[in-house]
XYZ file of N, CA, C and O in Angstrom:
328
model
N -0.350 -24.763 -19.053
C -0.957 -24.745 -17.751
C -1.748 -23.452 -17.589
O -1.264 -22.369 -17.837
N -2.999 -23.546 -17.185
C -3.848 -22.375 -16.968
C -3.782 -21.958 -15.511
O -3.951 -22.768 -14.617
N -3.554 -20.658 -15.291
C -3.522 -20.128 -13.936
C -4.756 -19.258 -13.723
O -5.167 -18.524 -14.600
N -5.334 -19.344 -12.572
C -6.466 -18.504 -12.225
C -5.979 -17.066 -12.073
O -4.885 -16.832 -11.569
N -6.771 -16.068 -12.488
C -6.345 -14.669 -12.317
C -6.250 -14.263 -10.851
O -5.654 -13.262 -10.522
N -6.810 -15.063 -9.947
C -6.741 -14.734 -8.526
C -5.521 -15.327 -7.848
O -5.194 -14.986 -6.731
N -4.842 -16.235 -8.509
C -3.666 -16.874 -7.941
C -2.405 -16.178 -8.437
O -2.324 -15.780 -9.587
N -1.389 -16.029 -7.565
C -0.150 -15.404 -8.021
C 0.552 -16.291 -9.032
O 0.414 -17.510 -9.006
N 1.279 -15.685 -9.960
C 2.011 -16.489 -10.927
C 3.052 -17.359 -10.225
O 3.631 -16.957 -9.219
N 3.270 -18.545 -10.737
C 4.256 -19.461 -10.165
C 5.626 -19.107 -10.734
O 5.910 -19.361 -11.894
N 6.471 -18.495 -9.899
C 7.789 -18.050 -10.339
C 8.729 -17.994 -9.143
O 8.287 -17.944 -8.005
N 10.009 -17.973 -9.418
C 11.006 -17.872 -8.361
C 11.414 -16.425 -8.098
O 12.269 -16.164 -7.270
N 10.818 -15.478 -8.794
C 11.174 -14.077 -8.638
C 10.470 -13.495 -7.410
O 9.238 -13.483 -7.339
N 11.227 -12.999 -6.423
C 10.620 -12.533 -5.168
C 9.762 -11.285 -5.319
O 8.907 -11.022 -4.501
N 9.952 -10.486 -6.354
C 9.226 -9.234 -6.505
C 7.856 -9.415 -7.154
O 7.131 -8.461 -7.346
N 7.472 -10.637 -7.502
C 6.166 -10.854 -8.130
C 5.099 -11.288 -7.143
O 3.964 -11.507 -7.514
N 5.451 -11.410 -5.883
C 4.489 -11.815 -4.861
C 3.618 -10.643 -4.432
O 3.747 -9.522 -4.929
N 2.722 -10.877 -3.491
C 1.844 -9.803 -3.014
C 2.618 -8.730 -2.256
O 3.670 -8.986 -1.686
N 2.080 -7.529 -2.283
C 2.654 -6.392 -1.568
C 1.871 -6.150 -0.297
O 0.710 -6.524 -0.180
N 2.513 -5.478 0.649
C 1.794 -4.975 1.816
C 1.277 -3.589 1.444
O 2.004 -2.773 0.871
N 0.017 -3.349 1.758
C -0.632 -2.069 1.463
C -1.014 -1.410 2.779
O -1.628 -2.026 3.642
N -0.657 -0.134 2.931
C -0.890 0.622 4.156
C -1.935 1.707 3.884
O -1.846 2.423 2.885
N -2.901 1.828 4.773
C -3.922 2.869 4.633
C -3.334 4.189 5.115
O -2.817 4.290 6.233
N -3.365 5.196 4.259
C -2.869 6.527 4.583
C -4.033 7.512 4.611
O -5.015 7.334 3.895
N -3.909 8.529 5.456
C -4.941 9.556 5.593
C -4.266 10.924 5.629
O -3.254 11.107 6.308
N -4.865 11.886 4.932
C -4.338 13.247 4.934
C -4.820 13.974 6.178
O -6.003 13.931 6.522
N -3.926 14.662 6.835
C -4.280 15.407 8.035
C -4.957 16.739 7.705
O -5.562 17.356 8.577
N -4.878 17.154 6.445
C -5.497 18.423 6.047
C -6.897 18.236 5.461
O -7.848 18.868 5.896
N -7.032 17.347 4.469
C -8.319 17.205 3.770
C -9.037 15.896 4.066
O -10.115 15.659 3.549
N -8.434 15.010 4.862
C -9.009 13.727 5.266
C -9.113 12.714 4.115
O -9.797 11.704 4.237
N -8.435 12.969 3.002
C -8.397 12.006 1.895
C -7.694 10.738 2.371
O -6.707 10.807 3.105
N -8.216 9.559 1.995
C -7.576 8.299 2.341
C -7.304 7.490 1.082
O -8.012 7.616 0.073
N -6.282 6.658 1.152
C -5.959 5.740 0.057
C -4.955 4.726 0.576
O -4.327 4.918 1.619
N -4.838 3.640 -0.158
C -3.858 2.607 0.154
C -2.545 2.959 -0.534
O -2.539 3.378 -1.691
N -1.435 2.776 0.181
C -0.106 3.046 -0.360
C 0.693 1.749 -0.294
O 0.771 1.106 0.752
N 1.287 1.379 -1.423
C 2.033 0.125 -1.519
C 3.358 0.200 -0.767
O 3.984 1.257 -0.682
N 3.800 -0.947 -0.269
C 5.040 -1.005 0.524
C 6.246 -0.449 -0.219
O 7.114 0.163 0.389
N 6.310 -0.607 -1.523
C 7.473 -0.099 -2.275
C 7.562 1.422 -2.177
O 8.653 1.986 -2.150
N 6.435 2.108 -2.076
C 6.428 3.567 -1.914
C 6.795 3.927 -0.473
O 7.633 4.802 -0.235
N 6.172 3.240 0.469
C 6.437 3.509 1.892
C 7.914 3.295 2.200
O 8.539 4.097 2.906
N 8.491 2.223 1.653
C 9.891 1.897 1.931
C 10.872 2.824 1.223
O 12.048 2.863 1.573
N 10.416 3.571 0.229
C 11.305 4.443 -0.548
C 11.624 5.758 0.170
O 12.537 6.466 -0.227
N 10.874 6.078 1.222
C 11.059 7.339 1.922
C 11.392 7.080 3.387
O 10.978 6.075 3.952
N 12.105 8.014 4.019
C 12.448 7.820 5.437
C 11.202 7.936 6.311
O 10.255 8.644 5.964
N 11.206 7.261 7.454
C 10.056 7.349 8.358
C 9.929 8.750 8.951
O 10.921 9.467 9.092
N 8.693 9.128 9.293
C 8.486 10.457 9.880
C 8.919 10.505 11.338
O 9.104 11.571 11.901
N 9.095 9.308 11.948
C 9.611 9.213 13.320
C 10.285 7.857 13.458
O 9.994 6.940 12.689
N 11.191 7.694 14.418
C 11.847 6.391 14.583
C 10.823 5.272 14.780
O 9.897 5.395 15.574
N 10.965 4.224 14.006
C 10.048 3.091 14.079
C 8.734 3.313 13.365
O 7.886 2.433 13.324
N 8.534 4.482 12.786
C 7.287 4.799 12.088
C 7.382 4.509 10.592
O 8.332 3.880 10.120
N 6.395 4.965 9.877
C 6.371 4.809 8.431
C 6.544 6.170 7.779
O 6.401 7.212 8.421
N 6.814 6.159 6.498
C 7.070 7.392 5.754
C 5.855 8.310 5.744
O 4.720 7.856 5.647
N 6.106 9.603 5.840
C 5.083 10.621 5.618
C 5.282 11.100 4.182
O 6.396 11.426 3.782
N 4.228 11.085 3.409
C 4.325 11.512 2.016
C 3.340 12.645 1.768
O 2.582 13.031 2.654
N 3.342 13.186 0.559
C 2.486 14.314 0.206
C 1.134 13.802 -0.278
O 1.061 12.886 -1.097
N 0.063 14.393 0.226
C -1.284 14.020 -0.180
C -1.472 14.316 -1.669
O -1.185 15.427 -2.128
N -1.965 13.336 -2.430
C -2.171 13.562 -3.857
C -3.342 14.497 -4.160
O -3.456 14.998 -5.276
N -4.186 14.775 -3.192
C -5.350 15.653 -3.406
C -5.058 17.116 -3.090
O -5.432 17.999 -3.848
N -4.410 17.361 -1.932
C -4.244 18.758 -1.505
C -2.797 19.159 -1.230
O -2.529 20.326 -0.959
N -1.880 18.186 -1.241
C -0.484 18.496 -0.948
C -0.167 18.532 0.536
O 0.931 18.888 0.925
N -1.131 18.145 1.362
C -0.940 18.140 2.811
C -0.135 16.933 3.279
O 0.451 16.202 2.482
N -0.134 16.717 4.571
C 0.610 15.618 5.184
C -0.197 14.329 5.092
O -1.234 14.195 5.731
N 0.289 13.375 4.318
C -0.356 12.081 4.102
C 0.388 11.086 4.969
O 1.551 10.779 4.723
N -0.272 10.561 5.997
C 0.412 9.692 6.960
C -0.351 8.397 7.147
O -1.567 8.313 6.956
N 0.381 7.386 7.573
C -0.165 6.059 7.848
C -1.243 6.133 8.918
O -1.079 6.801 9.939
N -2.354 5.436 8.686
C -3.453 5.355 9.645
C -3.385 3.998 10.339
O -3.818 2.993 9.780
N -2.825 3.930 11.548
C -2.639 2.643 12.224
C -3.947 1.976 12.667
O -3.938 0.815 13.070
N -5.071 2.670 12.571
C -6.347 2.067 12.962
C -6.882 1.092 11.909
O -7.818 0.348 12.182
N -6.267 1.098 10.723
C -6.692 0.198 9.641
C -5.589 -0.848 9.438
O -4.440 -0.485 9.200
N -5.924 -2.137 9.529
C -4.900 -3.179 9.368
C -4.255 -3.157 7.980
O -4.899 -2.822 6.984
N -2.985 -3.503 7.949
C -2.247 -3.629 6.687
C -2.868 -4.780 5.893
O -3.257 -5.796 6.461
N -2.966 -4.600 4.578
C -3.495 -5.656 3.714
C -2.383 -6.172 2.823
O -1.523 -5.411 2.387
N -2.407 -7.460 2.536
C -1.444 -8.082 1.625
C -2.221 -8.455 0.373
O -3.211 -9.187 0.433
N -1.787 -7.919 -0.776
C -2.531 -8.114 -2.019
C -1.602 -7.986 -3.216
O -0.590 -7.266 -3.156
N -1.969 -8.643 -4.313
C -1.226 -8.511 -5.558
C -1.517 -7.196 -6.261
O -0.759 -6.758 -7.114
N -2.633 -6.577 -5.906
C -3.008 -5.310 -6.529
C -3.637 -4.397 -5.493
O -3.868 -4.799 -4.359
N -3.917 -3.158 -5.867
C -4.522 -2.177 -4.971
C -5.723 -2.806 -4.275
O -6.594 -3.385 -4.927
N -5.796 -2.742 -2.929
C -6.882 -3.410 -2.200
C -8.290 -3.002 -2.635
O -9.213 -3.796 -2.543
N -8.478 -1.782 -3.102
C -9.796 -1.360 -3.553
C -10.173 -1.974 -4.897
O -11.321 -1.898 -5.304
N -9.201 -2.592 -5.577
C -9.445 -3.199 -6.881
C -9.321 -4.719 -6.822
O -9.312 -5.365 -7.856
N -9.181 -5.277 -5.639
C -9.040 -6.733 -5.484
C -10.382 -7.422 -5.679
O -11.439 -6.846 -5.450
N -10.313 -8.652 -6.064
C -11.525 -9.458 -6.263
C -11.954 -10.053 -4.962
O -11.237 -10.349 -4.098
């Protein structure tokens, strides 16, 4: 059976489905990037009901979720999606 590269693989494994991707922005250097849910969920939220604050990969500043950009669901990094 041939599967299209755009379709998720047909499997019963729950971890092979699409991920939620959150847009993060650095408060110091304004660098932005998408962060996968597995990373966001691995760290405690920066405030109750919020999402994790992580370290900016560019400058080491505060990298936080940007709520002005909708969450995307994708099998791969949203900037690399077809």
